[in-house]
Amino acid sequence: MTDSFEIAGVPLASRFLLGTAGYPNPQLLAEAVKASQTQLLTVGLKRSAQGGDNGFVAMALAAARAQGARLLPNTAGCRSAAEAVQLACMARELYDTAWIKLEVTGDEHTLQPDPFELLAAASELVKLGFTVLPYCTDDLVLCRRLLDAGCAVLMPWGAPIGSGQGLLNPWALRTLRERLPEAVLIVDAGLGAPSHAAQAMELGYDAVLLNSAVAQARDPVRMAHAFRDAVRAGRQAYLAGVMPAQDFAVPSTPVSGHAFVLS
Amino acid sequence: MNIQILIDEQPRELPAGSNLAELLALLQREPRSVATAVNGRFVAREARPGTMLAEGDQVLLFQPIVGG
């Protein structure tokens, strides 16, 4: 059964978006991409004075081509809207795609997105014809503003980048889903275990995006498989309807009175 | 007469009247392999030949990298 979702009118058959950074070697990166069956692969840009990459980019591009995955360049490292807009323009030229994962960092310790610069950059990039996927906090009002600015998708964090802490604020993420029912929502960042991805999907998120949890696993290929299956399981659970949690016991066997009545 | 620019924060002398495309050729960089910015502003590939470099300009080159 196909269960695709769309970004800017483009159907994506996989709800598992994968990053390409931090793998032990290019071959493992390629094998993890294949195992994930992702249709959207994130990449980045760097100042060229900082040296070569030992073939990682070539392998990532080949892996994307091999399974028909699109590329999603990011603006990692940007601290202002102006920087992010310039880097996005460079990414569009280098990768030949107008899709951009918009990152504007506001705090060096938590790498928390700067909501004000993010919104300013998103507005400008939409005007320049980009399909903007902003990495944002789970603030409802910010998310509404980003949608109003024309963002194709929202990507609220589960936890700080690379922390592997899972969904730190399920209430906020659930509220976003409930208050923005028409929006495409992707949990991005902070997922450490496949159960975290399943939880996000059970909340009704359209997809998850992660990198470190796979790249830093002892066996990245096996972990890519695990996340792929967890995303599918969480999605199926959402579609099936997860029962509401209750604070008290409810008997599941329909008996009345005592099992044995001794007189 | 030469001018001095900064390329990726390193000083470099160029003949006066050089443009950005000529700088990339001098550096032996394949034009499609990098994106360019002059003084913090993106310069598109097709605009490089018309982008004249001046004394003190800061040129940055960007290339693809893996990312999350």
Coordinates of C-alpha atoms in Angstrom, one line a residue:
Chain A
M1 CA 0.0 0.0 0.0
T2 CA 1.4 3.4 -1.0
D3 CA 1.2 5.9 1.7
S4 CA 2.9 8.9 0.3
F5 CA 2.8 12.6 1.3
E6 CA 3.5 15.7 -0.7
I7 CA 5.9 18.6 -0.4
A8 CA 5.0 21.5 -2.8
G9 CA 3.1 19.1 -4.9
V10 CA 5.8 16.5 -5.1
P11 CA 4.9 13.1 -3.8
L12 CA 7.4 11.3 -1.6
A13 CA 6.9 7.6 -1.0
S14 CA 9.1 7.5 2.1
R15 CA 8.4 9.4 5.4
F16 CA 12.0 9.0 6.5
L17 CA 14.3 11.9 5.7
L18 CA 17.9 11.2 6.2
G19 CA 21.0 13.3 6.7
T20 CA 24.4 12.5 5.3
A21 CA 26.9 13.8 7.8
G22 CA 29.1 12.0 10.3
Y23 CA 29.3 8.5 8.8
P24 CA 32.4 6.5 9.4
N25 CA 33.1 6.1 5.7
P26 CA 31.4 6.9 2.4
Q27 CA 30.5 3.2 1.7
L28 CA 28.5 3.0 5.0
L29 CA 26.8 6.2 4.1
A30 CA 25.7 4.8 0.8
E31 CA 24.5 1.5 2.4
A32 CA 22.6 3.4 5.1
V33 CA 20.8 5.5 2.5
K34 CA 19.9 2.4 0.6
A35 CA 18.6 0.7 3.8
S36 CA 16.6 3.7 4.7
Q37 CA 14.8 3.8 1.4
T38 CA 14.6 7.6 1.9
Q39 CA 13.4 9.8 -0.9
L40 CA 14.9 13.0 0.6
L41 CA 18.5 13.3 1.5
T42 CA 20.0 16.4 3.3
V43 CA 23.3 17.9 2.2
G44 CA 25.2 21.1 3.1
L45 CA 27.7 23.7 1.9
K46 CA 31.0 24.8 3.3
R47 CA 33.7 27.3 2.8
S48 CA 36.0 25.7 0.3
A49 CA 39.2 26.7 2.2
Q50 CA 38.4 24.1 4.8
G51 CA 39.7 21.1 2.8
G52 CA 38.3 18.1 0.9
D53 CA 35.7 15.6 2.1
N54 CA 37.3 12.2 1.1
G55 CA 34.5 11.3 -1.3
F56 CA 31.5 11.6 1.0
V57 CA 29.6 14.1 -1.2
A58 CA 30.2 12.1 -4.4
M59 CA 28.9 9.0 -2.6
A60 CA 25.9 10.8 -1.2
L61 CA 24.9 12.2 -4.6
A62 CA 25.4 8.7 -6.2
A63 CA 23.2 7.1 -3.5
A64 CA 20.5 9.7 -4.0
R65 CA 20.5 9.1 -7.8
A66 CA 20.5 5.3 -7.4
Q67 CA 17.1 5.4 -5.6
G68 CA 15.6 8.5 -7.1
A69 CA 15.9 10.6 -3.9
R70 CA 15.8 14.4 -4.0
L71 CA 18.4 16.5 -2.4
L72 CA 17.6 19.0 0.4
P73 CA 20.5 21.4 1.0
N74 CA 20.6 23.2 4.3
T75 CA 21.9 26.5 5.6
A76 CA 23.6 25.1 8.6
G77 CA 26.0 27.6 10.3
C78 CA 24.0 30.7 9.4
R79 CA 23.4 33.1 12.3
S80 CA 21.3 35.7 10.4
A81 CA 18.6 36.0 7.8
A82 CA 21.0 37.7 5.4
E83 CA 23.5 34.9 5.7
A84 CA 20.9 32.3 5.2
V85 CA 19.5 33.9 2.1
Q86 CA 22.9 34.2 0.5
L87 CA 23.8 30.5 1.4
A88 CA 20.4 29.3 0.0
C89 CA 21.1 31.0 -3.3
M90 CA 24.5 29.3 -3.4
A91 CA 22.8 25.9 -2.6
R92 CA 20.3 26.4 -5.4
E93 CA 23.1 26.9 -7.9
L94 CA 25.4 24.1 -6.6
Y95 CA 22.7 21.4 -6.2
D96 CA 20.3 22.6 -8.9
T97 CA 17.3 22.5 -6.6
A98 CA 15.1 25.2 -5.1
W99 CA 14.3 23.2 -2.1
I100 CA 16.1 24.5 1.0
K101 CA 16.2 23.3 4.6
L102 CA 16.4 26.7 6.3
E103 CA 18.5 26.8 9.5
V104 CA 19.3 30.0 11.3
T105 CA 20.9 29.4 14.7
G106 CA 20.0 31.8 17.6
D107 CA 21.9 30.2 20.5
E108 CA 25.3 28.6 20.3
H109 CA 24.8 26.2 23.3
T110 CA 21.5 24.7 22.3
L111 CA 21.7 25.5 18.6
Q112 CA 18.1 26.6 19.0
P113 CA 16.7 28.3 15.9
D114 CA 16.4 32.1 16.0
P115 CA 12.6 32.6 15.3
F116 CA 12.9 36.2 14.2
E117 CA 15.8 35.7 11.7
L118 CA 14.2 32.5 10.6
L119 CA 10.9 34.2 9.7
A120 CA 12.7 37.0 7.9
A121 CA 14.8 34.6 5.9
A122 CA 11.8 32.4 5.0
S123 CA 9.8 35.4 3.8
E124 CA 12.6 36.5 1.5
L125 CA 13.4 33.0 0.2
V126 CA 9.7 32.4 -0.7
K127 CA 9.8 35.6 -2.7
L128 CA 12.9 34.4 -4.5
G129 CA 11.1 31.2 -5.6
F130 CA 12.4 28.7 -3.0
T131 CA 10.5 25.9 -1.5
V132 CA 11.3 26.5 2.1
L133 CA 11.5 23.9 4.8
P134 CA 12.3 25.7 8.0
Y135 CA 13.9 23.9 10.9
C136 CA 12.0 25.7 13.8
T137 CA 11.1 25.4 17.4
D138 CA 7.7 24.0 18.4
D139 CA 6.2 27.4 19.1
L140 CA 2.7 27.5 17.6
V141 CA 2.6 31.2 16.8
L142 CA 6.0 31.1 15.0
C143 CA 4.8 28.1 13.0
R144 CA 1.7 29.9 12.0
R145 CA 3.8 32.9 10.9
L146 CA 6.1 30.6 8.8
L147 CA 3.1 29.1 7.1
D148 CA 1.7 32.6 6.4
A149 CA 5.1 33.5 4.9
G150 CA 4.6 30.7 2.4
C151 CA 6.7 27.8 3.8
A152 CA 5.9 24.5 2.2
V153 CA 6.5 22.5 5.3
L154 CA 7.3 23.0 9.0
M155 CA 10.1 21.1 10.7
P156 CA 9.9 21.6 14.5
W157 CA 12.6 20.2 16.6
G158 CA 12.1 17.2 18.8
A159 CA 15.2 18.1 20.9
P160 CA 18.4 20.0 20.3
I161 CA 20.4 18.8 17.2
G162 CA 22.4 15.7 17.8
S163 CA 21.3 15.3 21.4
G164 CA 19.3 12.1 20.8
Q165 CA 16.9 13.0 23.6
G166 CA 13.7 12.2 21.6
L167 CA 10.6 14.3 21.9
L168 CA 11.2 16.7 24.8
N169 CA 7.8 18.4 24.5
P170 CA 5.2 16.0 23.2
W171 CA 2.4 18.3 24.3
A172 CA 3.7 21.2 22.1
L173 CA 4.2 18.8 19.1
R174 CA 0.7 17.4 19.6
T175 CA -0.7 20.9 19.9
L176 CA 1.0 21.8 16.6
R177 CA -0.6 18.8 14.9
E178 CA -4.0 19.6 16.3
R179 CA -3.9 23.4 15.6
L180 CA -2.3 23.1 12.1
P181 CA -4.2 20.1 10.6
E182 CA -3.5 21.1 7.0
A183 CA 0.2 21.7 7.4
V184 CA 2.9 19.2 6.4
L185 CA 4.8 18.7 9.7
I186 CA 8.1 16.9 10.0
V187 CA 9.9 16.4 13.3
D188 CA 13.5 17.3 12.7
A189 CA 16.4 16.9 15.1
G190 CA 16.9 15.3 18.5
L191 CA 15.7 11.8 17.6
G192 CA 18.0 9.2 19.1
A193 CA 16.1 5.9 18.9
P194 CA 13.6 4.4 16.5
S195 CA 11.0 4.6 19.3
H196 CA 11.3 8.3 19.1
A197 CA 10.5 8.3 15.4
A198 CA 7.6 6.0 16.0
Q199 CA 6.3 8.4 18.7
A200 CA 6.5 11.3 16.3
M201 CA 4.6 9.4 13.6
E202 CA 2.0 8.2 16.2
L203 CA 1.3 11.9 16.9
G204 CA 0.3 12.3 13.3
Y205 CA 3.5 13.9 11.9
D206 CA 3.9 13.5 8.2
A207 CA 7.6 12.4 8.4
V208 CA 10.8 12.6 10.5
L209 CA 14.2 13.9 9.6
L210 CA 17.3 12.6 11.4
N211 CA 21.0 12.1 10.9
S212 CA 23.2 11.4 14.0
A213 CA 21.1 8.5 15.3
V214 CA 21.9 6.5 12.2
A215 CA 25.4 7.9 11.4
Q216 CA 26.7 7.4 14.9
A217 CA 25.2 4.0 15.5
R218 CA 27.5 1.1 16.0
D219 CA 25.9 -0.4 12.8
P220 CA 24.5 2.5 10.8
V221 CA 23.0 0.2 8.1
R222 CA 21.1 -1.9 10.6
M223 CA 19.9 1.3 12.4
A224 CA 18.7 2.8 9.1
H225 CA 16.6 -0.4 8.7
A226 CA 15.3 0.0 12.3
F227 CA 14.3 3.7 11.8
R228 CA 12.7 2.9 8.4
D229 CA 10.5 0.2 10.1
A230 CA 9.8 2.4 13.1
V231 CA 8.5 5.2 10.9
R232 CA 6.3 2.8 9.1
A233 CA 5.0 1.3 12.3
G234 CA 4.3 4.7 13.8
R235 CA 2.5 5.8 10.7
Q236 CA 0.3 2.7 10.7
A237 CA -0.5 3.2 14.4
Y238 CA -1.6 6.8 13.7
L239 CA -3.8 5.7 10.8
A240 CA -5.2 2.8 12.9
G241 CA -6.0 5.2 15.8
V242 CA -4.0 4.9 19.0
M243 CA -6.3 4.4 22.0
P244 CA -6.3 7.3 24.5
A245 CA -4.3 6.9 27.7
Q246 CA -6.3 6.9 30.9
D247 CA -5.3 7.3 34.5
F248 CA -7.2 4.3 35.8
A249 CA -7.6 0.6 35.0
V250 CA -10.3 -0.6 32.7
P251 CA -10.8 -4.3 32.5
S252 CA -10.3 -5.7 29.0
T253 CA -12.2 -8.9 29.6
P254 CA -16.0 -8.3 29.6
V255 CA -16.9 -10.1 32.9
S256 CA -19.4 -9.0 35.4
G257 CA -19.0 -9.4 39.1
H258 CA -16.5 -12.0 40.4
A259 CA -15.0 -14.8 38.3
F260 CA -15.9 -17.4 40.9
V261 CA -19.0 -17.0 43.1
L262 CA -18.6 -19.3 46.1
S263 CA -21.6 -19.7 48.3
Chain B
M1 CA 49.2 47.4 -11.8
N2 CA 48.0 44.8 -9.3
I3 CA 45.3 44.9 -6.7
Q4 CA 45.1 42.8 -3.5
I5 CA 42.0 40.9 -2.5
L6 CA 41.1 38.3 0.1
I7 CA 40.2 34.9 -1.2
D8 CA 38.8 32.7 1.6
E9 CA 40.4 35.1 4.0
Q10 CA 43.9 34.7 2.4
P11 CA 45.5 37.7 0.7
R12 CA 46.1 37.4 -3.1
E13 CA 47.4 39.8 -5.7
L14 CA 45.6 40.1 -9.1
P15 CA 46.0 42.2 -12.1
A16 CA 43.8 45.3 -11.9
G17 CA 40.7 44.8 -14.0
S18 CA 40.3 41.1 -13.2
N19 CA 36.9 39.6 -12.9
L20 CA 35.5 36.8 -10.8
A21 CA 35.5 34.2 -13.6
E22 CA 39.2 35.0 -14.3
L23 CA 40.0 34.5 -10.6
L24 CA 38.5 31.0 -10.6
A25 CA 40.5 30.2 -13.7
L26 CA 43.6 31.4 -12.0
L27 CA 42.8 29.2 -9.0
Q28 CA 42.1 26.3 -11.4
R29 CA 38.6 25.8 -9.9
E30 CA 36.1 24.2 -12.2
P31 CA 33.3 26.9 -12.5
R32 CA 30.5 24.5 -11.7
S33 CA 32.2 23.0 -8.6
V34 CA 31.9 26.1 -6.4
A35 CA 29.4 28.9 -5.5
T36 CA 30.8 32.4 -5.1
A37 CA 30.2 35.4 -2.9
V38 CA 31.9 38.8 -3.1
N39 CA 31.8 41.0 0.0
G40 CA 29.1 38.7 1.5
R41 CA 26.8 38.8 -1.6
F42 CA 26.1 35.8 -3.7
V43 CA 27.4 36.1 -7.3
A44 CA 25.6 33.7 -9.7
R45 CA 27.7 31.7 -12.1
E46 CA 26.5 33.7 -15.1
A47 CA 27.4 37.0 -13.4
R48 CA 31.0 36.1 -12.7
P49 CA 32.5 37.4 -15.9
G50 CA 30.8 40.8 -15.3
T51 CA 31.8 41.0 -11.7
M52 CA 35.0 43.1 -11.6
L53 CA 37.2 42.7 -8.5
A54 CA 38.5 45.8 -6.7
E55 CA 41.2 46.4 -4.1
G56 CA 40.2 44.9 -0.7
D57 CA 37.3 42.8 -2.0
Q58 CA 36.6 39.7 0.0
V59 CA 35.8 36.6 -2.2
L60 CA 34.4 33.4 -0.6
L61 CA 34.0 30.1 -2.4
F62 CA 31.6 27.4 -1.2
Q63 CA 31.4 23.8 -2.2
P64 CA 29.0 20.9 -1.5
I65 CA 29.4 18.9 1.7
V66 CA 27.5 16.2 3.6
G67 CA 25.0 17.6 6.0
G68 CA 22.1 16.9 8.3

